[in-house]
């Protein structure tokens, strides 16, 4: 796995911790992760500015209640996908995926500035929905599915430092194609 940084709150625009927060050393981050008492976020830091600010391709946030959100960034720093994992019987289930489309990939955009949003909702029983909203069009397209093979949407909570299973933007992506609409 590539170089990572640990933090509790950071700004995607400045790529620094929020005021009052600092980068967390790995031993403290491990303690927070293993005890589960606080929110902690892991940032991909394979690429950095000369001053050390990361240009993350992804970040993974671990909430104290067991929920996990992985966010994927384009080169400009805009979120192009986020995936939410819910805890179920000691494992994580990829329950929501949000895909964002922007006017271009050269400028930083906030999620609410996207031109298109596609949301996928999955349940462990193989049911779910896909919702697409184009900001230039009226209305929203909504499709529901049943009998999807969701076996690929399950992942074990990783050992500290083993982030690759959650840092895979394509994890479980094929599940809706197997579904009956």
mmCIF file of C-alpha atoms in Angstrom:
data_model
loop_
_atom_site.group_PDB
_atom_site.id
_atom_site.type_symbol
_atom_site.label_atom_id
_atom_site.label_comp_id
_atom_site.label_asym_id
_atom_site.label_seq_id
_atom_site.Cartn_x
_atom_site.Cartn_y
_atom_site.Cartn_z
ATOM 1 C CA UNK A 1 0.000 0.000 0.000
ATOM 2 C CA UNK A 2 1.181 3.506 -0.752
ATOM 3 C CA UNK A 3 2.046 6.205 1.742
ATOM 4 C CA UNK A 4 -0.933 7.419 3.789
ATOM 5 C CA UNK A 5 -1.720 10.164 6.290
ATOM 6 C CA UNK A 6 -4.145 10.002 9.214
ATOM 7 C CA UNK A 7 -6.389 12.815 10.407
ATOM 8 C CA UNK A 8 -9.725 13.406 12.097
ATOM 9 C CA UNK A 9 -10.844 16.457 10.089
ATOM 10 C CA UNK A 10 -9.298 17.904 6.941
ATOM 11 C CA UNK A 11 -10.175 20.231 4.062
ATOM 12 C CA UNK A 12 -10.222 18.941 0.503
ATOM 13 C CA UNK A 13 -9.728 22.502 -0.737
ATOM 14 C CA UNK A 14 -6.590 23.327 1.287
ATOM 15 C CA UNK A 15 -5.559 19.653 1.635
ATOM 16 C CA UNK A 16 -4.606 20.369 5.260
ATOM 17 C CA UNK A 17 -6.161 19.482 8.619
ATOM 18 C CA UNK A 18 -8.883 21.858 9.792
ATOM 19 C CA UNK A 19 -7.826 24.474 12.357
ATOM 20 C CA UNK A 20 -7.351 22.825 15.723
ATOM 21 C CA UNK A 21 -6.504 19.464 14.115
ATOM 22 C CA UNK A 22 -3.189 17.971 13.027
ATOM 23 C CA UNK A 23 -1.993 14.936 11.128
ATOM 24 C CA UNK A 24 -2.027 11.933 13.465
ATOM 25 C CA UNK A 25 1.032 9.732 13.819
ATOM 26 C CA UNK A 26 0.506 6.095 12.750
ATOM 27 C CA UNK A 27 0.777 4.644 16.266
ATOM 28 C CA UNK A 28 -1.960 6.958 17.571
ATOM 29 C CA UNK A 29 -4.024 6.303 14.426
ATOM 30 C CA UNK A 30 -3.737 2.547 15.029
ATOM 31 C CA UNK A 31 -4.935 3.017 18.599
ATOM 32 C CA UNK A 32 -7.961 5.063 17.464
ATOM 33 C CA UNK A 33 -8.759 2.554 14.706
ATOM 34 C CA UNK A 34 -8.497 -0.520 16.906
ATOM 35 C CA UNK A 35 -10.386 0.978 19.867
ATOM 36 C CA UNK A 36 -13.083 2.504 17.659
ATOM 37 C CA UNK A 37 -13.730 5.408 20.002
ATOM 38 C CA UNK A 38 -13.235 8.278 17.554
ATOM 39 C CA UNK A 39 -13.640 9.110 13.893
ATOM 40 C CA UNK A 40 -10.443 8.729 11.886
ATOM 41 C CA UNK A 41 -9.713 9.238 8.219
ATOM 42 C CA UNK A 42 -6.980 7.658 6.111
ATOM 43 C CA UNK A 43 -5.747 9.708 3.130
ATOM 44 C CA UNK A 44 -3.803 8.406 0.183
ATOM 45 C CA UNK A 45 -0.593 10.471 0.188
ATOM 46 C CA UNK A 46 1.313 8.809 -2.648
ATOM 47 C CA UNK A 47 1.474 12.225 -4.330
ATOM 48 C CA UNK A 48 2.201 15.408 -2.390
ATOM 49 C CA UNK A 49 3.142 19.035 -2.993
ATOM 50 C CA UNK A 50 6.675 20.128 -2.064
ATOM 51 C CA UNK A 51 5.196 21.400 1.226
ATOM 52 C CA UNK A 52 3.795 17.927 1.979
ATOM 53 C CA UNK A 53 0.113 18.553 1.240
ATOM 54 C CA UNK A 54 -1.389 15.361 -0.232
ATOM 55 C CA UNK A 55 -3.136 15.011 -3.585
ATOM 56 C CA UNK A 56 -5.214 12.002 -2.518
ATOM 57 C CA UNK A 57 -6.830 9.628 -4.984
ATOM 58 C CA UNK A 58 -8.973 8.376 -2.114
ATOM 59 C CA UNK A 59 -9.747 8.791 1.563
ATOM 60 C CA UNK A 60 -11.390 6.334 3.946
ATOM 61 C CA UNK A 61 -13.327 7.550 6.972
ATOM 62 C CA UNK A 62 -14.018 5.193 9.872
ATOM 63 C CA UNK A 63 -16.827 6.251 12.218
ATOM 64 C CA UNK A 64 -17.001 5.094 15.821
ATOM 65 C CA UNK A 65 -20.296 3.268 15.062
ATOM 66 C CA UNK A 66 -18.606 0.996 12.493
ATOM 67 C CA UNK A 67 -19.748 2.777 9.333
ATOM 68 C CA UNK A 68 -17.107 3.463 6.682
ATOM 69 C CA UNK A 69 -17.077 5.926 3.783
ATOM 70 C CA UNK A 70 -14.510 5.761 0.999
ATOM 71 C CA UNK A 71 -14.272 8.847 -1.189
ATOM 72 C CA UNK A 72 -12.464 8.884 -4.540
ATOM 73 C CA UNK A 73 -11.055 12.086 -6.034
ATOM 74 C CA UNK A 74 -10.214 13.191 -9.560
ATOM 75 C CA UNK A 75 -6.903 15.014 -10.249
ATOM 76 C CA UNK A 76 -8.531 18.394 -9.480
ATOM 77 C CA UNK A 77 -9.614 17.099 -6.041
ATOM 78 C CA UNK A 78 -13.336 16.775 -6.774
ATOM 79 C CA UNK A 79 -15.205 13.728 -5.470
ATOM 80 C CA UNK A 80 -16.085 11.454 -8.386
ATOM 81 C CA UNK A 81 -17.337 8.532 -6.277
ATOM 82 C CA UNK A 82 -18.121 7.801 -2.667
ATOM 83 C CA UNK A 83 -19.018 4.416 -1.230
ATOM 84 C CA UNK A 84 -20.695 3.816 2.115
ATOM 85 C CA UNK A 85 -20.162 0.563 3.975
ATOM 86 C CA UNK A 86 -22.477 -0.553 6.766
ATOM 87 C CA UNK A 87 -21.401 -2.974 9.504
ATOM 88 C CA UNK A 88 -23.217 -6.337 9.545
ATOM 89 C CA UNK A 89 -22.163 -9.164 11.856
ATOM 90 C CA UNK A 90 -18.514 -8.113 11.937
ATOM 91 C CA UNK A 91 -18.216 -7.482 8.190
ATOM 92 C CA UNK A 92 -18.797 -4.444 5.988
ATOM 93 C CA UNK A 93 -21.448 -4.250 3.270
ATOM 94 C CA UNK A 94 -21.192 -1.680 0.468
ATOM 95 C CA UNK A 95 -24.705 -0.245 0.783
ATOM 96 C CA UNK A 96 -24.480 3.045 -1.129
ATOM 97 C CA UNK A 97 -22.446 4.324 -4.066
ATOM 98 C CA UNK A 98 -22.627 7.904 -5.323
ATOM 99 C CA UNK A 99 -21.084 8.767 -8.711
ATOM 100 C CA UNK A 100 -20.585 12.446 -9.569
ATOM 101 C CA UNK A 101 -20.058 13.982 -13.019
ATOM 102 C CA UNK A 102 -18.741 17.540 -13.398
ATOM 103 C CA UNK A 103 -18.382 19.956 -16.318
ATOM 104 C CA UNK A 104 -14.669 19.081 -16.525
ATOM 105 C CA UNK A 105 -11.897 17.400 -14.576
ATOM 106 C CA UNK A 106 -9.543 20.370 -14.494
ATOM 107 C CA UNK A 107 -11.361 22.484 -11.888
ATOM 108 C CA UNK A 108 -12.185 21.661 -8.266
ATOM 109 C CA UNK A 109 -15.953 21.268 -7.742
ATOM 110 C CA UNK A 110 -18.016 20.535 -4.662
ATOM 111 C CA UNK A 111 -20.471 17.631 -4.912
ATOM 112 C CA UNK A 112 -23.462 19.979 -5.198
ATOM 113 C CA UNK A 113 -21.884 21.459 -8.336
ATOM 114 C CA UNK A 114 -22.076 18.167 -10.235
ATOM 115 C CA UNK A 115 -23.974 18.043 -13.513
ATOM 116 C CA UNK A 116 -25.070 14.452 -12.943
ATOM 117 C CA UNK A 117 -25.458 12.279 -9.864
ATOM 118 C CA UNK A 118 -26.023 8.533 -9.978
ATOM 119 C CA UNK A 119 -26.830 6.826 -6.686
ATOM 120 C CA UNK A 120 -26.836 3.071 -6.134
ATOM 121 C CA UNK A 121 -28.546 1.573 -3.078
ATOM 122 C CA UNK A 122 -27.934 -2.074 -2.170
ATOM 123 C CA UNK A 123 -29.328 -4.334 0.532
ATOM 124 C CA UNK A 124 -27.812 -7.621 1.687
ATOM 125 C CA UNK A 125 -30.937 -9.459 0.415
ATOM 126 C CA UNK A 126 -30.089 -8.529 -3.217
ATOM 127 C CA UNK A 127 -32.607 -5.725 -3.622
ATOM 128 C CA UNK A 128 -31.846 -2.102 -4.289
ATOM 129 C CA UNK A 129 -32.243 0.867 -6.570
ATOM 130 C CA UNK A 130 -30.388 3.089 -9.012
ATOM 131 C CA UNK A 131 -31.271 6.766 -9.214
ATOM 132 C CA UNK A 132 -29.861 9.171 -11.819
ATOM 133 C CA UNK A 133 -30.373 12.894 -11.750
ATOM 134 C CA UNK A 134 -29.140 15.133 -14.581
ATOM 135 C CA UNK A 135 -29.181 18.755 -13.489
ATOM 136 C CA UNK A 136 -29.938 19.934 -17.034
ATOM 137 C CA UNK A 137 -32.946 17.627 -17.382
ATOM 138 C CA UNK A 138 -36.197 17.604 -15.519
ATOM 139 C CA UNK A 139 -36.955 14.696 -13.256
ATOM 140 C CA UNK A 140 -35.007 11.750 -11.974
ATOM 141 C CA UNK A 141 -34.607 8.276 -13.452
ATOM 142 C CA UNK A 142 -35.209 5.577 -10.870
ATOM 143 C CA UNK A 143 -34.818 1.848 -11.330
ATOM 144 C CA UNK A 144 -35.259 -0.880 -8.768
ATOM 145 C CA UNK A 145 -33.701 -4.312 -8.831
ATOM 146 C CA UNK A 146 -34.163 -7.628 -7.105
ATOM 147 C CA UNK A 147 -32.119 -10.811 -6.952
ATOM 148 C CA UNK A 148 -28.788 -9.027 -7.482
ATOM 149 C CA UNK A 149 -25.676 -11.009 -6.681
ATOM 150 C CA UNK A 150 -24.367 -8.892 -3.807
ATOM 151 C CA UNK A 151 -21.694 -11.352 -2.686
ATOM 152 C CA UNK A 152 -19.010 -9.052 -4.120
ATOM 153 C CA UNK A 153 -20.231 -6.145 -1.981
ATOM 154 C CA UNK A 154 -19.056 -7.716 1.274
ATOM 155 C CA UNK A 155 -15.612 -7.033 2.707
ATOM 156 C CA UNK A 156 -13.939 -7.788 6.007
ATOM 157 C CA UNK A 157 -12.981 -4.827 8.146
ATOM 158 C CA UNK A 158 -9.312 -4.535 7.226
ATOM 159 C CA UNK A 159 -6.397 -4.858 9.576
ATOM 160 C CA UNK A 160 -4.822 -1.493 10.297
ATOM 161 C CA UNK A 161 -2.736 -0.389 7.308
ATOM 162 C CA UNK A 162 -4.318 -2.879 4.882
ATOM 163 C CA UNK A 163 -6.566 -0.362 3.109
ATOM 164 C CA UNK A 164 -6.555 -1.781 -0.449
ATOM 165 C CA UNK A 165 -9.928 -3.569 -0.208
ATOM 166 C CA UNK A 166 -11.680 -0.300 0.657
ATOM 167 C CA UNK A 167 -9.514 1.837 -1.655
ATOM 168 C CA UNK A 168 -10.734 -0.097 -4.729
ATOM 169 C CA UNK A 169 -13.176 2.163 -6.596
ATOM 170 C CA UNK A 170 -14.459 -0.800 -8.621
ATOM 171 C CA UNK A 171 -15.176 -3.069 -5.632
ATOM 172 C CA UNK A 172 -18.458 -4.889 -6.264
ATOM 173 C CA UNK A 173 -19.338 -2.672 -9.220
ATOM 174 C CA UNK A 174 -20.822 -5.492 -11.328
ATOM 175 C CA UNK A 175 -23.547 -6.417 -8.840
ATOM 176 C CA UNK A 176 -26.448 -4.424 -10.397
ATOM 177 C CA UNK A 177 -25.815 -5.902 -13.858
ATOM 178 C CA UNK A 178 -26.741 -9.322 -12.496
ATOM 179 C CA UNK A 179 -30.038 -8.068 -11.105
ATOM 180 C CA UNK A 180 -33.557 -8.554 -12.396
ATOM 181 C CA UNK A 181 -35.266 -5.219 -13.055
#
